């Protein structure tokens, strides 16, 4: 089925949502420890070995998603790696829709220059621009938080945010909260509805909303399903980035690309979009391209 322009935009928009996240106020280490304890049995290893819980919400003019995860990496490694703006570009480039990311200095601090396009190869001049202000909010021995913010987006979207907060937990591991969100208006709402009525009609997220007659889980769909898919893609990108640090510097980009695709295919019902050969070839080119500044 051929998508309209608004439907194609909505598909990009829902992918772009992963680059945004709100915490209305600063989340302290105590807040995160309380949330970790509160999740309890909800935060357990899944069939693919990832310990996580995905949540989402839809308000009148905003979509929000959360991924709570236990990372098998020491807190010191997580905090030291994610406090570098350029490393966020190493992460953000991995999902299909991100075509370019480069960190530059801005008047008030670092800025990430992003280009968002279709999931397949997309000429850079036809992509959507997004400038994310990057800020370290907290960096102590037991608490780390980074935020990325953009006031405006394409086709009536606004207030893009992404927040990652983390604390150390037992066993030399890290508890992470990845929260993201964006606000939308009438035009973008219509575009999303068009997408969900066509290419996104059969796609699902991760929240289980019921069981079928055979006891199989039924997953949430619609815009919340889309937000959850994007959340998982970015969580898996963070995990792939951290895993790649064990490789020699010249091998890390390739290791991230391969690891991210392998991880997403473990959740093929929600995340499969293309075959490995197509994805790897595309991302190798985009990783090379992001070394130069493109305004």
XYZ file of C-alpha atoms in Angstrom:
295
model
C 0.000 0.000 0.000
C 1.315 3.412 -0.967
C 1.430 5.977 1.870
C 0.316 9.580 1.533
C 2.776 12.362 2.368
C 1.117 12.823 5.772
C 1.293 9.083 6.484
C 4.984 8.939 5.569
C 5.632 11.924 7.806
C 3.802 10.276 10.704
C 5.975 7.198 10.408
C 9.022 9.454 10.723
C 7.416 11.436 13.516
C 6.754 8.358 15.622
C 10.375 7.337 15.151
C 11.498 10.837 15.991
C 9.600 10.587 19.271
C 12.382 8.480 20.643
C 14.563 11.527 20.674
C 12.430 13.266 23.247
C 11.630 12.806 26.889
C 10.207 14.597 29.856
C 10.940 14.605 33.486
C 8.868 17.446 34.842
C 11.448 17.925 37.569
C 14.883 16.672 38.417
C 14.797 12.957 39.380
C 17.027 12.473 42.426
C 18.939 9.314 43.294
C 16.332 8.679 46.005
C 13.539 8.924 43.412
C 15.243 6.336 41.221
C 15.934 3.974 44.115
C 12.287 4.198 45.137
C 11.159 3.478 41.584
C 13.529 0.507 41.338
C 12.077 -0.957 44.532
C 8.517 -0.182 43.430
C 8.880 -2.026 40.121
C 9.839 -5.217 41.920
C 8.717 -8.255 39.915
C 7.843 -6.092 36.920
C 11.564 -5.552 36.428
C 12.723 -9.065 35.612
C 14.722 -10.692 32.793
C 12.662 -11.386 29.687
C 13.069 -14.337 27.328
C 15.900 -12.509 25.560
C 17.917 -11.832 28.682
C 17.111 -8.139 29.071
C 15.899 -6.945 32.469
C 13.449 -4.159 31.709
C 9.966 -2.704 31.981
C 8.360 -0.571 29.259
C 5.585 1.920 29.941
C 3.819 4.645 27.951
C 1.044 7.219 28.180
C -1.020 9.391 25.858
C -2.330 12.764 26.983
C -4.325 15.395 25.139
C -1.368 16.769 23.191
C 1.635 14.689 24.292
C 3.021 11.180 23.948
C 5.391 9.834 26.597
C 7.293 6.616 27.022
C 9.559 5.115 29.659
C 12.031 2.266 29.625
C 13.275 1.105 33.020
C 16.202 -1.284 32.626
C 18.991 -2.965 34.543
C 22.242 -2.628 32.597
C 24.947 -5.245 33.099
C 27.551 -2.496 33.184
C 29.106 -0.696 36.156
C 27.609 2.697 36.977
C 31.006 4.388 36.582
C 31.265 3.119 32.989
C 27.724 4.202 32.143
C 28.128 7.673 33.640
C 31.564 8.310 32.125
C 30.454 7.212 28.654
C 27.083 8.954 28.486
C 28.344 12.321 29.702
C 30.007 12.878 26.319
C 27.748 14.517 23.674
C 29.521 12.779 20.786
C 28.779 9.396 22.351
C 25.083 10.198 22.184
C 25.465 10.501 18.421
C 27.090 7.055 18.421
C 23.869 5.859 20.080
C 21.265 7.886 18.202
C 22.607 6.934 14.752
C 21.775 3.236 15.242
C 17.955 3.196 14.750
C 16.713 3.052 11.165
C 15.247 6.564 10.955
C 18.294 8.497 12.177
C 20.312 9.468 9.114
C 22.848 11.807 10.692
C 24.033 13.041 14.085
C 26.929 15.326 14.938
C 27.756 17.119 18.205
C 28.842 20.770 18.036
C 29.343 23.594 20.498
C 26.450 26.009 21.013
C 26.033 29.362 22.711
C 24.571 27.726 25.837
C 26.287 24.366 25.587
C 26.617 21.345 23.273
C 24.078 20.801 20.488
C 23.351 17.597 18.568
C 22.563 18.189 14.895
C 20.217 15.417 13.772
C 18.609 14.432 10.501
C 15.597 12.100 10.556
C 14.372 10.261 7.457
C 12.699 7.132 6.184
C 13.810 3.777 7.556
C 15.551 2.895 4.272
C 18.270 4.978 2.622
C 17.180 8.611 2.334
C 19.022 11.523 0.640
C 20.287 13.817 3.378
C 18.813 16.933 1.729
C 15.318 15.426 2.034
C 15.537 14.633 5.751
C 14.072 16.556 8.691
C 16.453 18.708 10.734
C 16.385 18.623 14.513
C 18.699 20.514 16.901
C 18.846 18.995 20.368
C 20.328 20.992 23.234
C 22.381 18.554 25.317
C 22.707 19.077 29.083
C 24.224 17.157 31.987
C 21.792 17.643 34.890
C 23.532 15.468 37.496
C 26.881 13.707 37.709
C 27.797 12.342 41.140
C 29.136 9.061 42.427
C 25.625 7.607 42.773
C 23.472 9.524 40.303
C 23.703 10.496 36.656
C 21.242 12.382 34.458
C 21.432 13.810 30.951
C 18.747 15.677 28.999
C 18.317 16.567 25.330
C 15.755 19.223 24.406
C 14.345 20.775 21.235
C 11.655 23.460 21.336
C 10.349 22.904 17.811
C 9.964 20.012 15.390
C 8.431 19.469 11.944
C 4.716 19.699 11.026
C 3.304 21.130 14.217
C 5.347 19.124 16.720
C 7.152 20.795 19.606
C 8.851 20.350 22.967
C 11.030 17.370 22.123
C 12.808 15.913 25.142
C 14.877 12.912 26.083
C 16.109 12.183 29.598
C 18.320 9.389 30.827
C 18.846 8.977 34.567
C 20.815 6.206 36.269
C 22.006 4.949 39.654
C 24.298 2.080 40.736
C 22.655 -1.061 42.106
C 23.857 -4.389 43.464
C 26.201 -6.679 41.569
C 28.077 -3.837 39.884
C 25.071 -3.106 37.676
C 23.158 0.069 36.787
C 19.462 0.927 36.977
C 18.445 3.223 34.133
C 15.335 5.236 33.349
C 14.964 6.445 29.765
C 12.032 8.841 29.388
C 11.006 10.536 26.174
C 8.163 12.697 24.898
C 6.957 15.213 22.375
C 3.935 17.492 22.068
C 1.815 17.654 18.933
C -0.872 19.785 17.339
C -3.760 19.286 14.927
C -1.639 18.743 11.791
C 0.634 16.162 13.365
C -2.352 14.399 14.973
C -3.959 13.954 11.534
C -0.656 12.663 10.140
C -0.369 10.116 12.947
C -3.930 8.915 12.381
C -3.183 8.435 8.683
C -0.080 6.397 9.475
C -1.891 4.223 12.013
C -4.595 3.535 9.461
C -2.089 2.323 6.851
C 1.497 1.180 7.425
C 1.200 1.255 11.224
C -2.148 -0.517 11.453
C -0.797 -3.952 12.461
C 2.199 -2.821 14.510
C 2.283 -3.332 18.272
C 4.282 -2.273 21.309
C 5.348 -4.144 24.435
C 2.647 -3.539 27.051
C 0.459 -6.622 27.410
C -3.207 -5.599 27.380
C -4.794 -9.069 27.379
C -4.568 -12.717 26.318
C -6.133 -14.523 23.388
C -8.002 -17.813 23.614
C -4.734 -19.743 23.566
C -3.231 -17.626 26.345
C -0.878 -15.741 24.047
C -0.188 -12.099 24.986
C -1.972 -9.315 23.145
C 0.088 -6.130 22.894
C -0.858 -2.478 22.864
C -1.122 -0.812 19.452
C -1.733 2.716 18.197
C 0.492 5.635 19.121
C 1.430 4.089 22.458
C 2.617 0.992 20.676
C 4.703 3.190 18.381
C 6.245 5.054 21.308
C 7.141 1.779 22.997
C 8.792 0.397 19.869
C 10.914 3.500 19.577
C 11.782 3.397 23.270
C 13.072 -0.141 22.912
C 15.143 0.776 19.884
C 16.920 3.480 21.862
C 17.360 1.355 24.956
C 18.939 -1.343 22.767
C 21.129 1.334 21.140
C 22.424 2.399 24.558
C 23.117 -1.219 25.465
C 24.880 -1.859 22.129
C 27.021 1.245 22.640
C 28.089 0.125 26.117
C 28.884 -3.381 24.859
C 31.012 -1.956 22.043
C 33.391 -0.256 24.493
C 35.078 -3.630 25.054
C 36.292 -3.610 21.429
C 39.284 -1.747 20.010
C 38.370 1.845 19.047
C 38.535 1.116 15.337
C 36.119 -1.796 15.701
C 33.522 -0.206 17.976
C 31.250 1.320 15.308
C 30.916 -1.988 13.466
C 30.304 -3.836 16.709
C 27.512 -1.393 17.648
C 25.832 -1.762 14.270
C 25.885 -5.553 14.372
C 24.875 -5.784 18.044
C 21.938 -3.390 17.665
C 20.467 -5.307 14.754
C 20.921 -8.643 16.523
C 19.146 -7.314 19.616
C 16.214 -5.839 17.705
C 15.645 -9.105 15.854
C 15.097 -10.815 19.201
C 11.948 -8.655 19.376
C 11.002 -9.208 15.739
C 7.231 -9.035 16.359
C 7.636 -5.380 17.304
C 10.933 -4.221 15.807
C 11.725 -5.999 12.536
C 11.923 -3.577 9.592
C 14.561 -4.853 7.130
C 17.166 -7.563 6.691
C 20.639 -7.409 8.231
C 22.518 -6.865 4.973
C 20.433 -3.822 4.055
C 20.645 -2.330 7.552
C 24.394 -2.850 7.966
C 25.257 -1.400 4.560
C 23.074 1.658 5.233
C 24.473 2.303 8.714
C 28.094 1.923 7.662
C 27.562 4.776 5.211
C 25.704 6.925 7.729
C 28.356 6.463 10.418
C 30.999 7.690 7.972
C 28.813 10.639 6.913
C 28.222 11.821 10.481
C 31.919 12.582 10.944
C 31.438 15.807 8.946
C 29.291 18.782 9.987
C 26.075 19.139 7.973
C 23.899 22.063 9.031
